[in-house]
mmCIF file of C-alpha atoms in Angstrom:
data_model
loop_
_atom_site.group_PDB
_atom_site.id
_atom_site.type_symbol
_atom_site.label_atom_id
_atom_site.label_comp_id
_atom_site.label_asym_id
_atom_site.label_seq_id
_atom_site.Cartn_x
_atom_site.Cartn_y
_atom_site.Cartn_z
ATOM 1 C CA UNK P 1 -3.099 9.819 -18.173
ATOM 2 C CA UNK P 2 0.061 10.173 -19.796
ATOM 3 C CA UNK P 3 0.200 13.801 -17.636
ATOM 4 C CA UNK P 4 0.058 12.017 -15.083
ATOM 5 C CA UNK P 5 3.628 11.449 -15.188
ATOM 6 C CA UNK P 6 4.907 15.039 -14.893
ATOM 7 C CA UNK P 7 3.654 15.344 -11.819
ATOM 8 C CA UNK P 8 6.966 14.603 -10.652
ATOM 9 C CA UNK P 9 7.996 17.765 -12.399
ATOM 10 C CA UNK P 10 5.565 19.739 -10.062
ATOM 11 C CA UNK P 11 6.734 17.965 -6.621
ATOM 12 C CA UNK P 12 10.324 19.496 -7.276
ATOM 13 C CA UNK P 13 9.601 23.237 -8.036
ATOM 14 C CA UNK P 14 7.464 22.831 -4.678
ATOM 15 C CA UNK P 15 10.392 20.890 -2.925
ATOM 16 C CA UNK P 16 12.544 23.640 -4.389
ATOM 17 C CA UNK P 17 10.959 26.533 -2.981
ATOM 18 C CA UNK P 18 9.894 24.949 -0.208
ATOM 19 C CA UNK P 19 13.356 23.296 1.640
ATOM 20 C CA UNK P 20 16.790 25.871 1.925
ATOM 21 C CA UNK P 21 19.628 23.326 2.662
ATOM 22 C CA UNK P 22 20.999 22.297 -1.761
ATOM 23 C CA UNK P 23 22.008 18.492 -1.648
ATOM 24 C CA UNK P 24 24.984 19.371 -3.998
ATOM 25 C CA UNK P 25 26.454 16.024 -4.350
ATOM 26 C CA UNK P 26 29.680 16.191 -7.503
ATOM 27 C CA UNK P 27 28.195 15.433 -11.002
ATOM 28 C CA UNK P 28 30.068 11.935 -11.245
ATOM 29 C CA UNK P 29 27.415 10.229 -8.827
ATOM 30 C CA UNK P 30 24.465 12.402 -8.944
ATOM 31 C CA UNK P 31 22.865 10.800 -11.259
ATOM 32 C CA UNK P 32 21.333 11.743 -14.812
ATOM 33 C CA UNK P 33 18.132 14.618 -14.914
ATOM 34 C CA UNK P 34 16.480 12.586 -17.222
ATOM 35 C CA UNK P 35 15.058 10.322 -14.921
ATOM 36 C CA UNK P 36 12.911 13.068 -12.867
ATOM 37 C CA UNK P 37 10.089 13.589 -15.599
ATOM 38 C CA UNK P 38 10.473 9.770 -17.607
ATOM 39 C CA UNK P 39 6.820 9.096 -19.559
ATOM 40 C CA UNK P 40 6.577 4.985 -18.577
ATOM 41 C CA UNK P 41 4.131 5.010 -21.777
ATOM 42 C CA UNK P 42 6.494 6.835 -24.654
ATOM 43 C CA UNK P 43 9.685 5.315 -23.570
ATOM 44 C CA UNK P 44 8.463 1.583 -24.017
ATOM 45 C CA UNK P 45 7.698 2.686 -27.229
ATOM 46 C CA UNK P 46 11.023 4.031 -27.891
ATOM 47 C CA UNK P 47 13.113 1.351 -26.537
ATOM 48 C CA UNK P 48 10.973 -1.809 -28.041
ATOM 49 C CA UNK P 49 13.163 -3.551 -31.377
ATOM 50 C CA UNK P 50 11.227 -5.956 -32.427
ATOM 51 C CA UNK P 51 12.916 -8.120 -34.820
ATOM 52 C CA UNK P 52 16.630 -6.625 -33.869
ATOM 53 C CA UNK P 53 18.311 -9.391 -34.576
ATOM 54 C CA UNK P 54 17.400 -9.701 -38.030
ATOM 55 C CA UNK P 55 17.208 -6.074 -39.016
ATOM 56 C CA UNK P 56 20.275 -4.693 -41.403
ATOM 57 C CA UNK P 57 22.604 -2.804 -38.948
ATOM 58 C CA UNK P 58 21.387 0.584 -39.950
ATOM 59 C CA UNK P 59 18.474 -0.628 -39.218
ATOM 60 C CA UNK P 60 19.736 -1.333 -35.274
ATOM 61 C CA UNK P 61 21.605 1.848 -35.154
ATOM 62 C CA UNK P 62 17.962 3.584 -35.434
ATOM 63 C CA UNK P 63 16.292 1.636 -33.045
ATOM 64 C CA UNK P 64 19.209 2.075 -30.674
ATOM 65 C CA UNK P 65 19.069 5.911 -30.813
ATOM 66 C CA UNK P 66 15.211 6.475 -30.254
ATOM 67 C CA UNK P 67 15.701 4.685 -26.778
ATOM 68 C CA UNK P 68 17.284 6.801 -24.565
ATOM 69 C CA UNK P 69 18.180 4.290 -22.171
ATOM 70 C CA UNK P 70 20.998 3.174 -24.004
ATOM 71 C CA UNK P 71 23.061 6.378 -23.299
ATOM 72 C CA UNK P 72 23.204 5.635 -19.788
ATOM 73 C CA UNK P 73 25.284 2.889 -19.572
ATOM 74 C CA UNK P 74 29.035 4.259 -19.255
ATOM 75 C CA UNK P 75 27.757 6.542 -16.767
ATOM 76 C CA UNK P 76 26.590 4.516 -14.511
ATOM 77 C CA UNK P 77 29.758 1.980 -15.194
ATOM 78 C CA UNK P 78 32.113 5.002 -13.692
ATOM 79 C CA UNK P 79 29.346 4.807 -10.779
ATOM 80 C CA UNK P 80 30.095 1.500 -10.326
ATOM 81 C CA UNK P 81 33.937 0.971 -10.430
ATOM 82 C CA UNK P 82 34.337 4.896 -9.094
ATOM 83 C CA UNK P 83 32.437 2.801 -5.312
ATOM 84 C CA UNK P 84 34.843 0.234 -3.855
ATOM 85 C CA UNK P 85 33.026 -0.471 -0.459
ATOM 86 C CA UNK P 86 31.431 2.504 0.272
ATOM 87 C CA UNK P 87 31.148 6.876 -0.375
ATOM 88 C CA UNK P 88 30.390 9.516 1.442
ATOM 89 C CA UNK P 89 28.209 12.222 -2.215
ATOM 90 C CA UNK P 90 27.169 13.981 0.215
ATOM 91 C CA UNK P 91 27.449 15.499 3.992
ATOM 92 C CA UNK P 92 26.348 18.901 5.317
ATOM 93 C CA UNK P 93 24.676 20.494 9.062
ATOM 94 C CA UNK P 94 24.855 16.542 10.253
ATOM 95 C CA UNK P 95 23.239 14.659 7.509
ATOM 96 C CA UNK P 96 25.034 12.512 5.773
ATOM 97 C CA UNK P 97 24.659 10.291 1.889
ATOM 98 C CA UNK P 98 26.696 7.551 1.543
ATOM 99 C CA UNK P 99 26.846 4.983 -1.197
ATOM 100 C CA UNK P 100 27.425 1.593 -0.399
ATOM 101 C CA UNK P 101 28.174 -1.435 -3.240
ATOM 102 C CA UNK P 102 26.861 -4.818 -2.720
ATOM 103 C CA UNK P 103 27.128 -8.495 -4.411
ATOM 104 C CA UNK P 104 23.771 -9.679 -4.497
ATOM 105 C CA UNK P 105 21.515 -12.766 -5.574
ATOM 106 C CA UNK P 106 17.791 -14.091 -6.342
ATOM 107 C CA UNK P 107 16.881 -17.737 -6.712
ATOM 108 C CA UNK P 108 13.903 -18.569 -8.327
ATOM 109 C CA UNK P 109 12.971 -20.310 -11.773
ATOM 110 C CA UNK P 110 16.049 -18.728 -12.991
ATOM 111 C CA UNK P 111 18.712 -17.288 -11.224
ATOM 112 C CA UNK P 112 20.083 -13.342 -11.565
ATOM 113 C CA UNK P 113 23.351 -12.182 -9.747
ATOM 114 C CA UNK P 114 24.764 -8.595 -9.736
ATOM 115 C CA UNK P 115 25.615 -5.326 -7.557
ATOM 116 C CA UNK P 116 23.886 -2.928 -6.289
ATOM 117 C CA UNK P 117 24.258 0.410 -4.648
ATOM 118 C CA UNK P 118 22.267 1.289 -1.581
ATOM 119 C CA UNK P 119 22.260 5.707 -0.082
ATOM 120 C CA UNK P 120 22.145 5.241 3.245
ATOM 121 C CA UNK P 121 20.700 8.358 5.294
ATOM 122 C CA UNK P 122 23.100 9.076 8.287
ATOM 123 C CA UNK P 123 22.525 11.716 11.208
ATOM 124 C CA UNK P 124 25.283 11.762 13.979
ATOM 125 C CA UNK P 125 27.399 8.327 11.994
ATOM 126 C CA UNK P 126 23.844 6.036 13.006
ATOM 127 C CA UNK P 127 21.422 5.111 9.430
ATOM 128 C CA UNK P 128 18.036 6.636 9.500
ATOM 129 C CA UNK P 129 17.402 5.307 6.314
ATOM 130 C CA UNK P 130 18.180 3.156 3.225
ATOM 131 C CA UNK P 131 16.870 2.887 -0.687
ATOM 132 C CA UNK P 132 18.732 0.607 -3.501
ATOM 133 C CA UNK P 133 19.371 3.483 -5.507
ATOM 134 C CA UNK P 134 20.994 1.594 -8.964
ATOM 135 C CA UNK P 135 21.927 -1.855 -9.608
ATOM 136 C CA UNK P 136 23.133 -4.554 -12.211
ATOM 137 C CA UNK P 137 22.370 -7.990 -13.399
ATOM 138 C CA UNK P 138 22.321 -10.401 -15.066
ATOM 139 C CA UNK P 139 20.322 -14.112 -15.846
ATOM 140 C CA UNK P 140 22.653 -16.160 -14.979
ATOM 141 C CA UNK P 141 20.708 -18.939 -15.911
ATOM 142 C CA UNK P 142 20.280 -17.756 -19.705
ATOM 143 C CA UNK P 143 21.899 -15.124 -19.921
ATOM 144 C CA UNK P 144 19.105 -14.146 -21.670
ATOM 145 C CA UNK P 145 18.275 -10.591 -19.925
ATOM 146 C CA UNK P 146 19.984 -8.216 -17.945
ATOM 147 C CA UNK P 147 18.521 -5.739 -15.745
ATOM 148 C CA UNK P 148 19.939 -1.842 -14.743
ATOM 149 C CA UNK P 149 18.345 1.183 -11.953
ATOM 150 C CA UNK P 150 20.033 4.331 -12.599
ATOM 151 C CA UNK P 151 19.544 7.174 -10.788
ATOM 152 C CA UNK P 152 19.240 11.254 -10.131
ATOM 153 C CA UNK P 153 19.448 13.188 -6.781
ATOM 154 C CA UNK P 154 18.585 16.471 -7.364
ATOM 155 C CA UNK P 155 19.496 19.492 -5.399
ATOM 156 C CA UNK P 156 15.690 19.949 -4.033
ATOM 157 C CA UNK P 157 16.521 16.711 -1.982
ATOM 158 C CA UNK P 158 13.902 14.709 -4.815
ATOM 159 C CA UNK P 159 15.932 11.602 -6.132
ATOM 160 C CA UNK P 160 14.181 9.465 -8.548
ATOM 161 C CA UNK P 161 14.716 5.796 -9.598
ATOM 162 C CA UNK P 162 14.185 3.956 -12.963
ATOM 163 C CA UNK P 163 14.366 -0.115 -13.810
ATOM 164 C CA UNK P 164 14.885 -1.029 -16.372
ATOM 165 C CA UNK P 165 15.122 -4.936 -18.362
ATOM 166 C CA UNK P 166 16.650 -5.694 -21.199
ATOM 167 C CA UNK P 167 15.910 -8.497 -23.342
ATOM 168 C CA UNK P 168 16.703 -9.070 -27.375
ATOM 169 C CA UNK P 169 13.326 -7.105 -28.119
ATOM 170 C CA UNK P 170 14.452 -3.473 -25.675
ATOM 171 C CA UNK P 171 14.538 -2.110 -22.914
ATOM 172 C CA UNK P 172 11.898 -1.838 -21.027
ATOM 173 C CA UNK P 173 11.161 -0.234 -18.719
ATOM 174 C CA UNK P 174 9.669 -1.350 -15.066
ATOM 175 C CA UNK P 175 9.366 1.103 -12.108
ATOM 176 C CA UNK P 176 9.523 4.612 -12.259
ATOM 177 C CA UNK P 177 9.710 6.000 -8.015
ATOM 178 C CA UNK P 178 10.139 9.664 -6.683
ATOM 179 C CA UNK P 179 11.700 9.830 -3.215
ATOM 180 C CA UNK P 180 12.270 13.639 -1.247
ATOM 181 C CA UNK P 181 14.819 13.375 1.549
ATOM 182 C CA UNK P 182 12.790 14.084 5.292
ATOM 183 C CA UNK P 183 15.161 15.914 7.126
ATOM 184 C CA UNK P 184 12.687 16.674 10.074
ATOM 185 C CA UNK P 185 11.887 13.123 10.055
ATOM 186 C CA UNK P 186 15.437 11.529 8.575
ATOM 187 C CA UNK P 187 13.868 8.950 5.707
ATOM 188 C CA UNK P 188 13.231 8.345 2.239
ATOM 189 C CA UNK P 189 10.152 9.351 1.636
ATOM 190 C CA UNK P 190 8.075 7.599 -1.739
ATOM 191 C CA UNK P 191 6.128 10.076 -3.091
ATOM 192 C CA UNK P 192 4.992 8.658 -6.822
ATOM 193 C CA UNK P 193 5.965 5.351 -7.906
ATOM 194 C CA UNK P 194 4.596 4.169 -11.599
ATOM 195 C CA UNK P 195 5.432 1.130 -13.150
ATOM 196 C CA UNK P 196 4.221 0.833 -16.744
ATOM 197 C CA UNK P 197 0.674 0.880 -16.405
ATOM 198 C CA UNK P 198 -0.080 1.563 -12.916
ATOM 199 C CA UNK P 199 0.185 4.710 -11.115
ATOM 200 C CA UNK P 200 0.714 6.109 -7.371
ATOM 201 C CA UNK P 201 1.196 9.237 -6.434
ATOM 202 C CA UNK P 202 0.890 9.155 -1.978
ATOM 203 C CA UNK P 203 -0.833 9.575 -0.484
ATOM 204 C CA UNK P 204 -4.128 9.081 -2.199
ATOM 205 C CA UNK P 205 -4.252 8.802 -6.482
ATOM 206 C CA UNK P 206 -3.839 5.074 -6.881
ATOM 207 C CA UNK P 207 -4.751 4.316 -10.940
ATOM 208 C CA UNK P 208 -4.160 1.967 -13.644
ATOM 209 C CA UNK P 209 -4.218 2.390 -17.195
ATOM 210 C CA UNK P 210 -5.094 0.022 -19.719
ATOM 211 C CA UNK P 211 -4.161 -2.368 -21.569
ATOM 212 C CA UNK P 212 -5.356 -1.647 -25.303
ATOM 213 C CA UNK P 213 -4.940 -5.418 -26.232
ATOM 214 C CA UNK P 214 -7.259 -6.732 -23.351
ATOM 215 C CA UNK P 215 -10.314 -7.872 -24.407
ATOM 216 C CA UNK P 216 -12.286 -8.473 -21.112
ATOM 217 C CA UNK P 217 -15.975 -11.338 -21.471
ATOM 218 C CA UNK P 218 -17.760 -10.229 -18.598
ATOM 219 C CA UNK P 219 -19.831 -12.892 -19.020
ATOM 220 C CA UNK P 220 -18.041 -15.935 -19.516
ATOM 221 C CA UNK P 221 -18.512 -18.203 -16.595
ATOM 222 C CA UNK P 222 -14.966 -18.149 -15.568
ATOM 223 C CA UNK P 223 -15.814 -14.028 -14.368
ATOM 224 C CA UNK P 224 -18.961 -14.685 -13.201
ATOM 225 C CA UNK P 225 -17.146 -16.966 -11.143
ATOM 226 C CA UNK P 226 -14.330 -14.320 -10.169
ATOM 227 C CA UNK P 227 -17.815 -11.485 -9.111
ATOM 228 C CA UNK P 228 -18.350 -14.423 -6.530
ATOM 229 C CA UNK P 229 -14.646 -14.508 -5.183
ATOM 230 C CA UNK P 230 -12.258 -12.401 -6.731
ATOM 231 C CA UNK P 231 -8.980 -14.346 -4.779
ATOM 232 C CA UNK P 232 -9.967 -17.241 -6.248
ATOM 233 C CA UNK P 233 -6.754 -19.021 -7.821
ATOM 234 C CA UNK P 234 -6.711 -17.285 -11.731
ATOM 235 C CA UNK P 235 -8.670 -13.670 -10.969
ATOM 236 C CA UNK P 236 -7.642 -10.842 -12.437
ATOM 237 C CA UNK P 237 -7.876 -8.916 -9.769
ATOM 238 C CA UNK P 238 -7.299 -5.205 -12.629
ATOM 239 C CA UNK P 239 -10.193 -6.714 -14.682
ATOM 240 C CA UNK P 240 -11.797 -6.774 -11.777
ATOM 241 C CA UNK P 241 -11.014 -3.207 -10.735
ATOM 242 C CA UNK P 242 -11.991 -2.375 -13.750
ATOM 243 C CA UNK P 243 -15.760 -3.825 -13.744
ATOM 244 C CA UNK P 244 -16.292 -2.544 -10.601
ATOM 245 C CA UNK P 245 -14.513 1.178 -11.137
ATOM 246 C CA UNK P 246 -17.286 1.331 -14.758
ATOM 247 C CA UNK P 247 -19.855 -0.507 -12.248
ATOM 248 C CA UNK P 248 -19.440 2.318 -9.800
ATOM 249 C CA UNK P 249 -18.466 5.151 -12.322
ATOM 250 C CA UNK P 250 -22.495 4.752 -14.102
ATOM 251 C CA UNK P 251 -24.581 4.466 -10.667
ATOM 252 C CA UNK P 252 -23.035 8.359 -9.618
ATOM 253 C CA UNK P 253 -23.933 9.469 -12.805
ATOM 254 C CA UNK P 254 -27.542 8.118 -12.383
ATOM 255 C CA UNK P 255 -26.854 10.174 -9.164
ATOM 256 C CA UNK P 256 -25.868 13.304 -10.589
ATOM 257 C CA UNK P 257 -28.879 12.708 -12.839
ATOM 258 C CA UNK P 258 -31.728 11.817 -10.163
ATOM 259 C CA UNK P 259 -30.979 13.008 -6.792
ATOM 260 C CA UNK P 260 -28.839 16.857 -8.538
ATOM 261 C CA UNK P 261 -25.264 15.541 -6.610
ATOM 262 C CA UNK P 262 -21.720 17.594 -7.199
ATOM 263 C CA UNK P 263 -20.719 16.233 -11.232
ATOM 264 C CA UNK P 264 -17.517 15.649 -9.294
ATOM 265 C CA UNK P 265 -18.575 13.120 -6.952
ATOM 266 C CA UNK P 266 -16.817 9.848 -8.155
ATOM 267 C CA UNK P 267 -13.276 11.350 -8.236
ATOM 268 C CA UNK P 268 -13.963 12.459 -4.600
ATOM 269 C CA UNK P 269 -15.554 8.889 -3.489
ATOM 270 C CA UNK P 270 -11.871 7.296 -5.086
ATOM 271 C CA UNK P 271 -9.602 9.684 -3.701
ATOM 272 C CA UNK P 272 -11.351 8.814 -0.391
ATOM 273 C CA UNK P 273 -10.990 4.632 -1.642
ATOM 274 C CA UNK P 274 -7.323 5.303 -2.567
ATOM 275 C CA UNK P 275 -6.281 6.878 0.719
ATOM 276 C CA UNK P 276 -7.554 3.960 2.677
ATOM 277 C CA UNK P 277 -6.012 1.231 0.655
ATOM 278 C CA UNK P 278 -2.985 3.690 0.582
ATOM 279 C CA UNK P 279 -2.309 3.686 3.988
ATOM 280 C CA UNK P 280 -2.873 0.129 4.718
ATOM 281 C CA UNK P 281 -0.492 -1.416 1.977
ATOM 282 C CA UNK P 282 2.942 0.421 2.377
ATOM 283 C CA UNK P 283 5.108 0.381 -1.701
ATOM 284 C CA UNK P 284 8.519 0.666 -0.340
ATOM 285 C CA UNK P 285 8.721 -3.335 0.642
ATOM 286 C CA UNK P 286 8.822 -2.429 -3.516
ATOM 287 C CA UNK P 287 12.393 -1.427 -3.203
ATOM 288 C CA UNK P 288 14.263 -4.145 -3.569
ATOM 289 C CA UNK P 289 12.920 -6.015 -5.790
ATOM 290 C CA UNK P 290 14.432 -6.762 -9.206
ATOM 291 C CA UNK P 291 11.055 -7.283 -11.099
ATOM 292 C CA UNK P 292 8.068 -4.065 -11.050
ATOM 293 C CA UNK P 293 4.965 -6.142 -9.298
ATOM 294 C CA UNK P 294 2.270 -4.462 -7.220
ATOM 295 C CA UNK P 295 0.689 -6.282 -4.430
ATOM 296 C CA UNK P 296 -2.578 -8.336 -4.791
ATOM 297 C CA UNK P 297 -3.888 -6.819 -2.256
ATOM 298 C CA UNK P 298 -3.974 -3.304 -3.186
ATOM 299 C CA UNK P 299 -6.143 -4.451 -5.749
ATOM 300 C CA UNK P 300 -8.700 -6.340 -3.511
ATOM 301 C CA UNK P 301 -8.513 -3.421 -1.152
ATOM 302 C CA UNK P 302 -9.927 -1.299 -4.021
ATOM 303 C CA UNK P 303 -12.545 -3.776 -5.010
ATOM 304 C CA UNK P 304 -13.548 -3.924 -1.513
ATOM 305 C CA UNK P 305 -14.614 -0.262 -1.722
ATOM 306 C CA UNK P 306 -15.415 0.052 -4.551
ATOM 307 C CA UNK P 307 -18.195 -2.489 -3.772
ATOM 308 C CA UNK P 308 -19.042 -0.741 -1.014
ATOM 309 C CA UNK P 309 -19.276 2.646 -2.468
ATOM 310 C CA UNK P 310 -21.826 0.926 -5.474
ATOM 311 C CA UNK P 311 -23.869 -0.883 -2.969
ATOM 312 C CA UNK P 312 -23.961 2.748 -0.800
ATOM 313 C CA UNK P 313 -25.052 3.906 -4.104
ATOM 314 C CA UNK P 314 -27.996 2.239 -5.266
ATOM 315 C CA UNK P 315 -29.104 2.367 -1.119
ATOM 316 C CA UNK P 316 -29.564 6.182 -2.065
ATOM 317 C CA UNK P 317 -31.112 5.478 -5.633
ATOM 318 C CA UNK P 318 -33.467 3.736 -4.422
ATOM 319 C CA UNK P 319 -35.094 6.232 -2.391
#
């Protein structure tokens, strides 16, 4: 599944071909082009720093060199410093892109405080859409964690953001997003959003990378209870998602053998399910969240549709 992380490059290529307007933004505001082709799993591995505090200085230096995220700090510090309250970074053909800086805080079990940059799409002095382009924040309860969001604005109008949390054991990538400036609808279209394991490409691709460390006991009493009610407290919807996805795969394989169905039946069914569930559950609400998570409703939708497809497959097998 790792190759999916490079779909952003393909989007960028076609976007350049299909859009005449180029968003030529001054270098000190355009961000870092590294972010348009992030491999989240590799980045997580390269940026982990196990036993960093107890390691020799030379080893600490090597750990830091391995992680490209540590190279971005100074650049984005300058971006924040160069924006007072707002800064127009692009203006052409009636369209304006403006950065706005403001302080923010989040209060829950821990308290987080920081600063964020909002990118606004403006026409005729009216804000049509906006996204959180960058941020920096600190856990002010115990100061054990800091977070950042970095970005890149490509000349094609593609925008990429990467959110990360830095702790003693390294910098952990949280969420990578790919937007496209829609000049006709005057909005930032969200095309892709990848968490550390969950990958979404609109309009019809939702996938989860299995955690190799997870061992699921499908015969346990707890899991069987969750099969009866996936909304029950303590049930892991990801485990249920994998269970039903594997079951549908088995049923579809039997149908291919018995009924001479096309071999690509499962991908087509999954694409139909993904399109339906993504259309019902907007991920735009994640924009202001400083931590990576996916709404449980998407998993519940996927599970519901997978169960229906399994039931239909069983009916077809019985004929």
